[in-house]
Coordinates of C-alpha atoms and ligand atoms in Angstrom, one line a residue:
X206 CA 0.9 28.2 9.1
X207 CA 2.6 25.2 11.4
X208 CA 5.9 24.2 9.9
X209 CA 6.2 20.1 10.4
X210 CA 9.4 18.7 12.0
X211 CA 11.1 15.9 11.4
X212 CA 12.1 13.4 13.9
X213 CA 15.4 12.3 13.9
X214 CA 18.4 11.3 16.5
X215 CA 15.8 11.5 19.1
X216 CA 14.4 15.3 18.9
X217 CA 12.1 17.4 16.3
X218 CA 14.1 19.1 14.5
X219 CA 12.8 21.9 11.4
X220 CA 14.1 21.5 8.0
X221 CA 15.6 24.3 4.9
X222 CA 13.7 24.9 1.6
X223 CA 10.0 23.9 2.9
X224 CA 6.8 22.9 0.3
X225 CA 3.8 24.2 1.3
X226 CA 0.9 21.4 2.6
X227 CA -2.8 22.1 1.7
X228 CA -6.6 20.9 1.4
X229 CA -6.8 19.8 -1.9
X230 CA -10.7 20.5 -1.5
X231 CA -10.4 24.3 -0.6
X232 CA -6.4 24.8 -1.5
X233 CA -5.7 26.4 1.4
X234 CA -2.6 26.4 3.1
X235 CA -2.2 24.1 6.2
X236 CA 1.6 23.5 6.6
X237 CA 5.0 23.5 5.3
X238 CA 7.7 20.9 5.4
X239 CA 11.2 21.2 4.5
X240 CA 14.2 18.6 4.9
X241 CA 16.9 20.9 3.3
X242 CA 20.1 20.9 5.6
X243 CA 18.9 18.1 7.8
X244 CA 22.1 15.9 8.6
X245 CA 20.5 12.4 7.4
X246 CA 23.8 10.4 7.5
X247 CA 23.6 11.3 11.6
X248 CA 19.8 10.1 11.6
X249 CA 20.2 7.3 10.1
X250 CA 23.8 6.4 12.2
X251 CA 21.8 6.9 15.4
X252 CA 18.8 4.7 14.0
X253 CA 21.3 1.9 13.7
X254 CA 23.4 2.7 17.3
X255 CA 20.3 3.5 19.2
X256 CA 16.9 2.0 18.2
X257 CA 18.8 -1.1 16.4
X258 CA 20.3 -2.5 19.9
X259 CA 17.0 -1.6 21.7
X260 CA 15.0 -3.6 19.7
X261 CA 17.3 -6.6 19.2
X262 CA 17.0 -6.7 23.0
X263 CA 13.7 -7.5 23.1
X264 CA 11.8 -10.9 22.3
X265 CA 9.1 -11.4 19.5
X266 CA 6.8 -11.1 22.1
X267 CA 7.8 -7.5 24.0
X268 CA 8.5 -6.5 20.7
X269 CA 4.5 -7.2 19.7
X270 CA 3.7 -5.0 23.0
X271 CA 5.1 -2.4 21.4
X272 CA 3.2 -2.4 18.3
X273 CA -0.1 -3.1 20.5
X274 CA 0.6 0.6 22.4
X275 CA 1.2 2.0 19.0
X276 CA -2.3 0.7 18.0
X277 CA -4.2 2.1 21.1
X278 CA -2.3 5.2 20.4
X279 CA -3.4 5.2 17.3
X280 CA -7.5 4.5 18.7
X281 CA -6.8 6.8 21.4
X282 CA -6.6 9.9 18.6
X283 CA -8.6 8.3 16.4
X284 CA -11.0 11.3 15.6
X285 CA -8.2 14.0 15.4
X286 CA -6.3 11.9 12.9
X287 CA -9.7 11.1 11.0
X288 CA -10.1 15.2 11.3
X289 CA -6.4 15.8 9.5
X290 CA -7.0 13.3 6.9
X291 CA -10.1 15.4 5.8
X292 CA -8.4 18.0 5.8
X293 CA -4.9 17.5 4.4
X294 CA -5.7 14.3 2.5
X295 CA -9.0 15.4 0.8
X296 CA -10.5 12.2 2.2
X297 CA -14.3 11.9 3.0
X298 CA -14.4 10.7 6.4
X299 CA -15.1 7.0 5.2
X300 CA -12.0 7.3 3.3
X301 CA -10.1 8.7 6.8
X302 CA -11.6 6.2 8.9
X303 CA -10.6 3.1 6.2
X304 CA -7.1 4.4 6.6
X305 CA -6.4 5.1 10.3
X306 CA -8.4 1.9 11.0
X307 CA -6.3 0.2 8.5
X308 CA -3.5 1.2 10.5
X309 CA -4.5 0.3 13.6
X310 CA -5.6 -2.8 12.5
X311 CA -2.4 -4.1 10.5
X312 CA -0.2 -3.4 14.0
X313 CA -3.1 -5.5 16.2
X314 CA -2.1 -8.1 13.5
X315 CA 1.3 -8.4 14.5
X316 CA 1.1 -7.5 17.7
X317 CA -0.6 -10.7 17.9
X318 CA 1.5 -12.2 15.7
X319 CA 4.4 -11.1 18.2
X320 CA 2.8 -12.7 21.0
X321 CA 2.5 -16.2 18.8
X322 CA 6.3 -16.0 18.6
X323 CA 6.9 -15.5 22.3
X324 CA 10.6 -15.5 23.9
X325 CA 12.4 -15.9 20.8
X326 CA 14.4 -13.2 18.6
X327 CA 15.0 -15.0 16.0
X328 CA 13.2 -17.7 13.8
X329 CA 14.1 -21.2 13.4
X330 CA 13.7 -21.3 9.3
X331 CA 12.5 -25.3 8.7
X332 CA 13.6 -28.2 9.8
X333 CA 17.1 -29.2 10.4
X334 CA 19.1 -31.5 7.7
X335 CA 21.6 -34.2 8.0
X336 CA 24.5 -33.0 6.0
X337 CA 26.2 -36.5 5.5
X338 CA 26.0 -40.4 6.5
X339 CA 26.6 -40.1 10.1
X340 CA 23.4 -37.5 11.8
X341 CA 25.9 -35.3 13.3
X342 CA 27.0 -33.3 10.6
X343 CA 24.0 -31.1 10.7
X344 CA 22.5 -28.6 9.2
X345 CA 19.9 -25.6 9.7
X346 CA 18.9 -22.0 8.8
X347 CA 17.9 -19.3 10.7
X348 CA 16.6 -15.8 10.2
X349 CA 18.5 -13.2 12.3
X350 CA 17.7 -9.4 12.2
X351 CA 19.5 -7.5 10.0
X352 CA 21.9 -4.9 12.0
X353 CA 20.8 -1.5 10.4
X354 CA 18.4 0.8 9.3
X355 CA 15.1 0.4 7.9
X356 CA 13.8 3.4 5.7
X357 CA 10.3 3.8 4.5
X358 CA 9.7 5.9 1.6
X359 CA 5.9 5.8 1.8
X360 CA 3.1 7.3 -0.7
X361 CA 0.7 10.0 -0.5
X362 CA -3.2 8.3 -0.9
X363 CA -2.8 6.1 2.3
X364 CA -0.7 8.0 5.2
X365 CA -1.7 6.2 8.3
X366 CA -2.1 2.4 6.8
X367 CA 1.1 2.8 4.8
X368 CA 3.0 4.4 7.5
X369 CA 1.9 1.6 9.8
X370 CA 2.2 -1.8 7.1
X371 CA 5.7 -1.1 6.6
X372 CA 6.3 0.1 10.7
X373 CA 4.4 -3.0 12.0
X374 CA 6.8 -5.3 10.2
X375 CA 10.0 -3.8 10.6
X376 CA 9.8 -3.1 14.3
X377 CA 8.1 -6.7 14.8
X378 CA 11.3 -8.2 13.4
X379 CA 13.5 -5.7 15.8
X380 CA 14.6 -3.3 13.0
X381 CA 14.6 0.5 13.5
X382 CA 12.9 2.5 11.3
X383 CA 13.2 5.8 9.2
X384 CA 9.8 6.8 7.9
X385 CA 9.2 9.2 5.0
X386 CA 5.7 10.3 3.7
X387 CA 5.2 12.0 1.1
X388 CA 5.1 15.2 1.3
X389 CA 2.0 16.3 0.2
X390 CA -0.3 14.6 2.9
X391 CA 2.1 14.3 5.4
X392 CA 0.0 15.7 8.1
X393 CA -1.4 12.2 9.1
X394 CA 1.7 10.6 9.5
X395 CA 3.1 13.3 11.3
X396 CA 0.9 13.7 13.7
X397 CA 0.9 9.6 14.2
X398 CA 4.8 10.1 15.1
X399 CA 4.1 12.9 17.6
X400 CA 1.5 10.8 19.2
X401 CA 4.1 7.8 19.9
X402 CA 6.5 10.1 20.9
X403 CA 4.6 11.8 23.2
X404 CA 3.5 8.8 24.4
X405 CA 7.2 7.1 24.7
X406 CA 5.3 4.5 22.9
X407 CA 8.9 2.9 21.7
X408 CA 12.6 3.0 22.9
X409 CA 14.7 5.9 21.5
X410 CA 16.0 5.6 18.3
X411 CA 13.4 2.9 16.8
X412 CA 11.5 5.0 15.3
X413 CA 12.3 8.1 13.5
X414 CA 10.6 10.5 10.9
X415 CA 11.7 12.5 8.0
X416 CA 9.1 15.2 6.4
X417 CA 10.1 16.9 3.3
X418 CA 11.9 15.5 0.1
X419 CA 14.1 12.6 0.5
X420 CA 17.3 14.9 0.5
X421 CA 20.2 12.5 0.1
X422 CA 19.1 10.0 2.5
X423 CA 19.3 6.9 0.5
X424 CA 23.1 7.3 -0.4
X425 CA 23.9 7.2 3.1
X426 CA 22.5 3.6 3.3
X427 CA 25.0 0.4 4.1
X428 CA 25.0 -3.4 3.4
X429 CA 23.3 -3.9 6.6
X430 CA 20.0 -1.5 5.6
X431 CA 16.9 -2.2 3.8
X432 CA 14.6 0.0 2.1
X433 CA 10.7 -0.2 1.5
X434 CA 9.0 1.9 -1.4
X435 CA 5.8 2.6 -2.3
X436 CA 5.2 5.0 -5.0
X437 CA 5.3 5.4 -8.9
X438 CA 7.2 2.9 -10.4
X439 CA 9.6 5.7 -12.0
X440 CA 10.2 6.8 -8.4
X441 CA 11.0 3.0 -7.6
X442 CA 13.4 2.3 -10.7
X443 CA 15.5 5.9 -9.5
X444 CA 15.9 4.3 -6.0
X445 CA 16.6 0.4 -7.2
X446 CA 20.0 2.0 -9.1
X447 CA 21.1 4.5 -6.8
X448 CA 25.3 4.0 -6.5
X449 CA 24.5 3.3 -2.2
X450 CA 22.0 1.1 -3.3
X451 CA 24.0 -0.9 -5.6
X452 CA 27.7 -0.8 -3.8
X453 CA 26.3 -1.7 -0.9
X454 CA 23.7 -4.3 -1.9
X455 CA 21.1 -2.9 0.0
X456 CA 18.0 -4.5 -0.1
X457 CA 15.1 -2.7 -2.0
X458 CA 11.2 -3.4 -1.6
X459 CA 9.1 -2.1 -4.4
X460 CA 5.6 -1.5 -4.3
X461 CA 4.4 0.5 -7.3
X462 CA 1.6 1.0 -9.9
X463 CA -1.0 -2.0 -11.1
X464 CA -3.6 -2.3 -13.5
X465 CA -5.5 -4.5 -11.6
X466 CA -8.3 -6.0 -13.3
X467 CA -11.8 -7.1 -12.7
X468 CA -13.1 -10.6 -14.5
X469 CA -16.6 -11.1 -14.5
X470 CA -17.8 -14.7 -15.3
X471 CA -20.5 -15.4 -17.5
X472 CA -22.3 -17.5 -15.6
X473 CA -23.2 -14.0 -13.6
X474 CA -26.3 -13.2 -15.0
X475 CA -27.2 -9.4 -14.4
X476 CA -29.2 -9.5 -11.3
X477 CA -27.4 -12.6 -9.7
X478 CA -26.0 -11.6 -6.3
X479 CA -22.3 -12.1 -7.7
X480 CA -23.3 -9.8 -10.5
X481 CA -24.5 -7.4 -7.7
X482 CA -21.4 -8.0 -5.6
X483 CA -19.0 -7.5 -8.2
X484 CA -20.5 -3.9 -9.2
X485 CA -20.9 -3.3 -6.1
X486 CA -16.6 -3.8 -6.0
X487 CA -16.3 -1.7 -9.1
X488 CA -18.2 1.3 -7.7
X489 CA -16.2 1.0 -4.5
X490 CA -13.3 1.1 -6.0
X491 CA -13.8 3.9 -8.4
X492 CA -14.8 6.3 -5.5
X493 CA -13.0 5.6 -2.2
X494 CA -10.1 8.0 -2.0
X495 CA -11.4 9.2 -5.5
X496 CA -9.9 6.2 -6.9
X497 CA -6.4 6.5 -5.5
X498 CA -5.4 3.0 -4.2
X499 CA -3.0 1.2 -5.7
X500 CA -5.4 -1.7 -5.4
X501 CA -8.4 0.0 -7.3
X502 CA -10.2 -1.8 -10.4
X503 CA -9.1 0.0 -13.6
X504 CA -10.5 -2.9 -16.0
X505 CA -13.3 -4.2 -16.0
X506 CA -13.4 -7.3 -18.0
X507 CA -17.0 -8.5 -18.8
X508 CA -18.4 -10.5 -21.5
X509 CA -19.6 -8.9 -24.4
X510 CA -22.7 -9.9 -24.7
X511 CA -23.7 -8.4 -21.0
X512 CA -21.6 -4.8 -21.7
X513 CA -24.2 -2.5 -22.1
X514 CA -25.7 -3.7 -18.9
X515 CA -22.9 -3.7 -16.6
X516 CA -22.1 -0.1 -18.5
X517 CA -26.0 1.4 -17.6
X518 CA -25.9 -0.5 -14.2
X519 CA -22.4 1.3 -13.4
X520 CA -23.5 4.5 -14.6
X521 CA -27.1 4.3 -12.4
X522 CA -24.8 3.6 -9.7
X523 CA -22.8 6.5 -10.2
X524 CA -24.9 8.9 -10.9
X525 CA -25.7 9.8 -7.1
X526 CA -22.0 10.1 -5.9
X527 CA -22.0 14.1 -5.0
X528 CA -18.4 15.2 -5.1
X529 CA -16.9 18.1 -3.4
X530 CA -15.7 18.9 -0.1
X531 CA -15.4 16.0 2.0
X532 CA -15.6 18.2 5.3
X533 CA -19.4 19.1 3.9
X534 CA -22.2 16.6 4.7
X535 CA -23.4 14.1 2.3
X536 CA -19.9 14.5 -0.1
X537 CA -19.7 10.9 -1.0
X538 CA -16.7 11.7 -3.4
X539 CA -13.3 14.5 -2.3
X540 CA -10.7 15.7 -4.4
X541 CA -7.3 14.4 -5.9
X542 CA -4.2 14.7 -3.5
X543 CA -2.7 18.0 -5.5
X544 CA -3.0 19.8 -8.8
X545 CA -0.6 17.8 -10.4
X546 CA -2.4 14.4 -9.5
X547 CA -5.3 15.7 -11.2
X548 CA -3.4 17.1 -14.0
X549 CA -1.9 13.3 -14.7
X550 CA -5.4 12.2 -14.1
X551 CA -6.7 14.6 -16.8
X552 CA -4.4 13.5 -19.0
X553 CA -4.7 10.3 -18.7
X554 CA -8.6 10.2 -19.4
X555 CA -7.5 11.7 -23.0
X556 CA -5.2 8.5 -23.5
X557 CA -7.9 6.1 -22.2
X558 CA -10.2 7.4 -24.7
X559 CA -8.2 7.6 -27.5
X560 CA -8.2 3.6 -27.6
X561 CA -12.2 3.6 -26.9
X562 CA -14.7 6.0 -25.7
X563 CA -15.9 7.7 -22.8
X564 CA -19.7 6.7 -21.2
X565 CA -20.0 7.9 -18.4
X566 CA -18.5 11.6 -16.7
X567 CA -16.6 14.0 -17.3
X568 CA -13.2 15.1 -16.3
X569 CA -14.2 18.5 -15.5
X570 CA -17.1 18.8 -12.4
X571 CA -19.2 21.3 -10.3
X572 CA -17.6 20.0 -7.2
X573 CA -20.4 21.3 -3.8
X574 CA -19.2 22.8 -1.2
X575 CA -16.1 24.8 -2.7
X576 CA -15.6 28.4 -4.3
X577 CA -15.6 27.7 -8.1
X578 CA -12.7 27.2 -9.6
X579 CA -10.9 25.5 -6.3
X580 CA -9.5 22.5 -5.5
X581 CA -8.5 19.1 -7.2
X582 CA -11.1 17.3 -8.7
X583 CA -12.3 15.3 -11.0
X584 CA -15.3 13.4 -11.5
X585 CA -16.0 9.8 -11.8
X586 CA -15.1 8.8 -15.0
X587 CA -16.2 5.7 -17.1
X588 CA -14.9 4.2 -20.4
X589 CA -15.1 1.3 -22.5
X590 CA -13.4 -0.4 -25.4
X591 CA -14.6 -2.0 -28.7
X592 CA -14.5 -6.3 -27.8
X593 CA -11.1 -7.4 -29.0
X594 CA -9.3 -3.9 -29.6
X595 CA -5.6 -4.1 -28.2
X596 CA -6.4 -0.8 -26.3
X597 CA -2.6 -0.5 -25.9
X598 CA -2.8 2.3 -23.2
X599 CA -5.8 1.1 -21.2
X600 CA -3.5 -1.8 -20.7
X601 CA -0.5 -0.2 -19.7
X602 CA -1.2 3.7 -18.3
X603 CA -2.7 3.8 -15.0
X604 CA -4.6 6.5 -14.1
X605 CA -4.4 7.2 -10.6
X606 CA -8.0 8.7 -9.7
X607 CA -11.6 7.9 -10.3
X608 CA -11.5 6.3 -13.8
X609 CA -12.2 2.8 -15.0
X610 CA -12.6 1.3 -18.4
X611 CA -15.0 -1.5 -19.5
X612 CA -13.1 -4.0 -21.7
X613 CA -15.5 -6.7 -23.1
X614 CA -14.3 -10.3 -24.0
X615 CA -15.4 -13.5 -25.3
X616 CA -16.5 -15.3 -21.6
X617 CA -13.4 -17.7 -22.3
X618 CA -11.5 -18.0 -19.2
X619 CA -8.3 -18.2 -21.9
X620 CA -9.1 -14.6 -23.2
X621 CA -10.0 -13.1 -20.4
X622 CA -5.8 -14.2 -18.6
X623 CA -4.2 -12.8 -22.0
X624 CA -6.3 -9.5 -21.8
X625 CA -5.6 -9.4 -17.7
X626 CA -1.6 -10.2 -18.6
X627 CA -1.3 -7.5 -20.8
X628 CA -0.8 -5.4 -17.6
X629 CA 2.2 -6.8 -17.1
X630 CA 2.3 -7.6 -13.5
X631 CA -0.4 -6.4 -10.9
X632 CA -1.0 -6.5 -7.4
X633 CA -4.8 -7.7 -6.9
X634 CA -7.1 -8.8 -10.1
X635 CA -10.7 -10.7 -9.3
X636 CA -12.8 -12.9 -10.7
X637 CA -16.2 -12.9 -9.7
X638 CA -18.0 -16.5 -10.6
X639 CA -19.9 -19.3 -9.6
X640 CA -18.4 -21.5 -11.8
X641 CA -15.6 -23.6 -9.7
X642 CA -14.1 -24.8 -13.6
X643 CA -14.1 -21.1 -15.3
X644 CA -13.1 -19.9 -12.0
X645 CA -9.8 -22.5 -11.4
X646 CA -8.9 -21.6 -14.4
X647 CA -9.0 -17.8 -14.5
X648 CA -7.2 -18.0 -11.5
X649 CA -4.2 -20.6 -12.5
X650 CA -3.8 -18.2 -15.5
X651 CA -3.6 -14.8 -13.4
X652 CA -1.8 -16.4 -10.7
X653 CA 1.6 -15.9 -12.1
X654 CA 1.6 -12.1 -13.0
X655 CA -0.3 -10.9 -9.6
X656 CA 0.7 -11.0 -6.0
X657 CA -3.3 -11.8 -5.0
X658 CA -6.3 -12.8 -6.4
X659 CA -9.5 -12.0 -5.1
X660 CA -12.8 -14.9 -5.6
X661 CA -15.7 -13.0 -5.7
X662 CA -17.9 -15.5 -5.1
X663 CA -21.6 -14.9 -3.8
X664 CA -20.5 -16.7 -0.3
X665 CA -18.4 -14.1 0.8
X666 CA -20.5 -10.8 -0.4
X667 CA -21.2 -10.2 3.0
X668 CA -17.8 -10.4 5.2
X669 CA -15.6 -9.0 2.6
X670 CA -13.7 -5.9 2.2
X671 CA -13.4 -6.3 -1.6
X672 CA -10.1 -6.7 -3.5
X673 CA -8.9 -3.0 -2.8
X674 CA -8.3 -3.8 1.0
X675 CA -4.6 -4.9 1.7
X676 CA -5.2 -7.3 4.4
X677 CA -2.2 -8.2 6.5
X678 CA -2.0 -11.8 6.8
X679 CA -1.9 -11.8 2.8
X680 CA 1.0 -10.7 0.5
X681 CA 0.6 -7.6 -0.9
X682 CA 2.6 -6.7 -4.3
X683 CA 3.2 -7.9 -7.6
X684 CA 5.6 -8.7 -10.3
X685 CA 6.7 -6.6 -13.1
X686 CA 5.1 -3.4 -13.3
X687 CA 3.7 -3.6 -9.3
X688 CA 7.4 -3.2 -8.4
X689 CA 8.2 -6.7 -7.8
X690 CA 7.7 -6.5 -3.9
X691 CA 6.2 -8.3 -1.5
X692 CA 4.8 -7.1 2.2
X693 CA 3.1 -8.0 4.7
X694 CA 1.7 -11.7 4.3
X695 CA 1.7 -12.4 8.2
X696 CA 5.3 -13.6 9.1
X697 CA 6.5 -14.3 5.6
X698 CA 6.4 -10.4 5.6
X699 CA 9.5 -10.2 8.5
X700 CA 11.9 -12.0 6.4
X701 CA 12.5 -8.7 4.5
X702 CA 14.4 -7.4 7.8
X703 CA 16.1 -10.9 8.6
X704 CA 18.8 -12.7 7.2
X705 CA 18.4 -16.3 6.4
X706 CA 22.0 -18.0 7.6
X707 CA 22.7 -21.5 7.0
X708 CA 24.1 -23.3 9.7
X709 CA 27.0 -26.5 9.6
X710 CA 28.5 -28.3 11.9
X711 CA 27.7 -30.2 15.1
X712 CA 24.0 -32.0 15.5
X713 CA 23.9 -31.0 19.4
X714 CA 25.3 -27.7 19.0
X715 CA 23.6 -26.5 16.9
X716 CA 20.3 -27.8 18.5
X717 CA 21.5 -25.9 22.0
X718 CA 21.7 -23.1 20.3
X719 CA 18.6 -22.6 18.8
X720 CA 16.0 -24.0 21.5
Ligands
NAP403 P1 6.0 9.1 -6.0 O1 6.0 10.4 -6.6 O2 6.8 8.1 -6.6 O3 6.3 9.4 -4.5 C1 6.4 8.3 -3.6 C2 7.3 8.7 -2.4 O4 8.6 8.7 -3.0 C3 7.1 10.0 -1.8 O5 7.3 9.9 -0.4 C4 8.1 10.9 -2.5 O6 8.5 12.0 -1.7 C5 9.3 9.9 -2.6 N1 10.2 10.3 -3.6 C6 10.1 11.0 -4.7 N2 11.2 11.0 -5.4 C7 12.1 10.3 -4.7 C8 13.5 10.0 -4.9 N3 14.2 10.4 -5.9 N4 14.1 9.2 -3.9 C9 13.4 8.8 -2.8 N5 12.1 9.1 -2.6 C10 11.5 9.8 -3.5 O7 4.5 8.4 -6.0 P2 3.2 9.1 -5.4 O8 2.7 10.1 -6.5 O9 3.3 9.6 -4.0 O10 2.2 7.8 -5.4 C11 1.4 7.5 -6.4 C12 1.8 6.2 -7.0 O11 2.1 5.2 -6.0 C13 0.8 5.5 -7.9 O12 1.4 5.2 -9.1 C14 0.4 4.3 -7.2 O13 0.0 3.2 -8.0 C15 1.6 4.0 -6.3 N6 1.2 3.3 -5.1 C16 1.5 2.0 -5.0 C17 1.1 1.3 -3.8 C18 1.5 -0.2 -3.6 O14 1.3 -0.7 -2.5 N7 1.9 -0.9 -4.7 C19 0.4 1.9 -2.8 C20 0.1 3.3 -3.0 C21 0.5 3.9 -4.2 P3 7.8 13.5 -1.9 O15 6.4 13.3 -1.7 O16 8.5 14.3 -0.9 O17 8.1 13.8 -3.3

């Protein structure tokens, strides 16, 4: 069994008190990772003294290079990294290739993004303002990279794409970074690291990589530091009020859980190509990754009177979806991440159905292409509610796996926002309409508790991902329970690792300064 190394003041370096790494398919053992006795104060000091200046050195443009080398890397291993996501992530190779490709993807983004900003390194932040009668008293704000560390704490379903969303960013805006992957399915991400290194893809220092628990990492962070989350939202409410965290103002992205909902107007008549499209979404969503994306449909909002159609149309669909080892042909479905994912998922279904019933699946399935008895799975698994019911734990547990609940309602746009709201917060929620009034206003009323919403109109069946793809020129996060955060978004994403400064004093100073 290969034990992974971390990265860290510039050499590979093995950590104390090691977890074991497996296939959640078969359960065998692939690796262990350990971060016990690691000296993370160091890491994170040479971050800041090494890769910080390195970066800062660079312009917008060199610095978008860099990310452009990381994303031929990235193509350049492409298959391997595919190979280790099957493997370690229980991901059918659909399921690897959306995440690798995600990855490579999000840093062509802003490479290109990089290149649009050219020489400078840092943003002008508006338009200047005169400050009092006479135009020379001036004023304007900038955004200047921050001066230390940026730590990602990343989460186990997506380890290329979520390595590379927060990397792209950070190292776009000239901050250093410290990643963390879970530990579970770390191999991706690990092996992405090795590649870059290997490939002296990026100056010493700016990029660095800790395997293993988080050991006491976060209290070594200072004023100057950030840190980016993604993970449960208990995980993220530990992390918002460590002491480090709090003395030292450091500033804290959340991305965490969402119960992100589904609307389906009634002007969709079964058989209508939004009808189609929209089940189409569901389906996808209930079985990529086994239904492990943050972004995946858990409630499916349809109008009453079309419930037992959507219900028989979703379970047709589902029936074919073979489950079992992703490395064996024709699996169309792979396991949960570990034993106790699919524990929590287990669970879970038994709370979903005490506020309705279950109509399609089961948790328990004959998964092909494994010994009986082994690995993590769990079947697709569909349930609905009674119209009207409050369905108090459909609406705020979030089973992270293969499981989606049909909640009917009136076909008033009104009803449909309460019942979506009662998520408090969410990442991504659709609507899927023809209707431009039912649709306006299902969208005013869910815009202020998501951080996107998705239009699933006919128009776009064809050339869209769906609303579980994170695209990187749109936010992604959410108020409330989604943690609060915001990434990505194109360049709005960067101002996470700047500081906005407002500038006084002299008109033509000032303007010298920032041409
Ligand atoms: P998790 O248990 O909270 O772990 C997330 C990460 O935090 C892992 O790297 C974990 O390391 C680390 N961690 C655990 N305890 C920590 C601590 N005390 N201090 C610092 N780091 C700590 O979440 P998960 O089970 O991996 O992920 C599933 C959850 O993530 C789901 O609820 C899902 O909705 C959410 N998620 C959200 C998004 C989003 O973008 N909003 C995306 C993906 C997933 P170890 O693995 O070493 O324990």
């Amino acid at each position: 069994m290969i034990a992974l190394r971390s990265h860290l003041q510039g050499r590979w370096i093995e950590g104390g008190s090691p977890q074991v790494l497996v296939n959640p398919a078969t359960e065998e053992p692939l690796a262990q990772a350990g971060s016990g006795g690691l000296d993370l104060a160091a890491a994170l000091d040479f971050a800041r003294g090494a890769g910080g200046p390195a970066l800062r050195e660079l312009t917008f443009a060199q610095r978008g290079q860099l990310l452009a080398a990381m994303a031929e890397a990235l193509q350049a291993h492409r298959d391997e990294l595919i190979d280790l996501a099957v493997r370690n992530g229980g991901n059918t190779r659909s399921d690897a290739k959306f995440d690798v490709d995600g990855a490579a993807f999000t840093l062509t983004t802003y490479a290109e993004l990089g290149r649009g900003l050219g020489e400078a390194r840092f943003l002008v932040d508006g338009e200047g303002v005169s400050l009092a009668r006479s135009p020379r008293f001036h004023g304007q704000h900038l955004l200047v990279v921050r001066r230390g560390v940026a730590v990602h704490v990343n989460a186990f379903n997506f380890p290329a794409w979520g390595f590379a969303e927060k990397a792209a960013v950070a190292l776009l805006a000239g901050m250093p970074v410290v990643s963390k992957p879970a530990t579970s399915s770390a191999m991706v991400a690990h092996r992405i690291v090795e590649i870059l290194i290997e490939r002296q893809a990026l100056p010493a220092g700016a990029l660095s990589l800790l395997v293993g628990g988080p050991g006491d990492l976060l209290e070594h962070l200072g004023p100057q530091d950030v840190v980016a989350f993604t993970g449960s939202s208990e995980t993220g409410a530990r992390i918002r009020v460590m002491p480090a965290v709090l003395r030292n103002s450091v500033r804290v992205n959340v991305e965490a859980d969402s119960l992100n909902a589904a609307v389906l107007g009634p002007d969709a008549d079964p058989g209508s190509e939004t009808y189609d499209f929209f089940l189409k979404d569901v389906l996808r969503d209930m079985t990529q990754k086994a239904g492990q994306k943050c972004t995946a449909i858990r409630r499916v909002l349809v109008p009453a009177a079309v419930a037992d159609r959507v219900r028989d149309d979703l379970a047709d669909r589902l029936a074919p979806i073979t489950v079992g080892n992703p490395a064996q042909e024709g699996v169309r479905m792979g396991p949960l991440a570990t034993a106790s994912q699919r524990d929590e998922v287990r669970r879970g279904i038994d709370l979903l159905a005490r506020d309705g019933r279950l109509v399609y699946g089961a948790a328990d399935v004959k998964p092909v292409g494994v010994d009986p008895g082994r690995g993590f799975f769990v079947g697709p698994v569909l349930l609905e509610v009674e119209p009207g019911a409050e369905a108090p734990s459909v609406h705020s547990h979030e089973v992270f796996g293969p499981v989606a609940t049909i909640v009917p309602y009136s076909g008033r746009p009104a009803e449909a926002v309460e019942v979506v709201a009662r998520g408090r917060g969410g990442l991504v929620s659709s609507v899927y309409s023809e209707d431009a009034a039912f649709t306006t206003d299902v969208v005013m009323g869910l815009a202020p508790h998501h951080g996107r919403i998705f239009l699933g109109s006919a128009k776009i069946a064809e050339t869209s991902p769906g609303p579980g793809t994170v695209l990187p020129l749109l936010v992604h996060g959410g108020p409330g329970r989604a943690g609060g955060g915001e990434e990505l978004g194109g360049l709005r994403g960067l101002a996470f690792y700047l500081q906005r400064v407002a500038l006084e004093g002299p008109r033509p100073v000032i303007e010298r300064m920032i041409k």
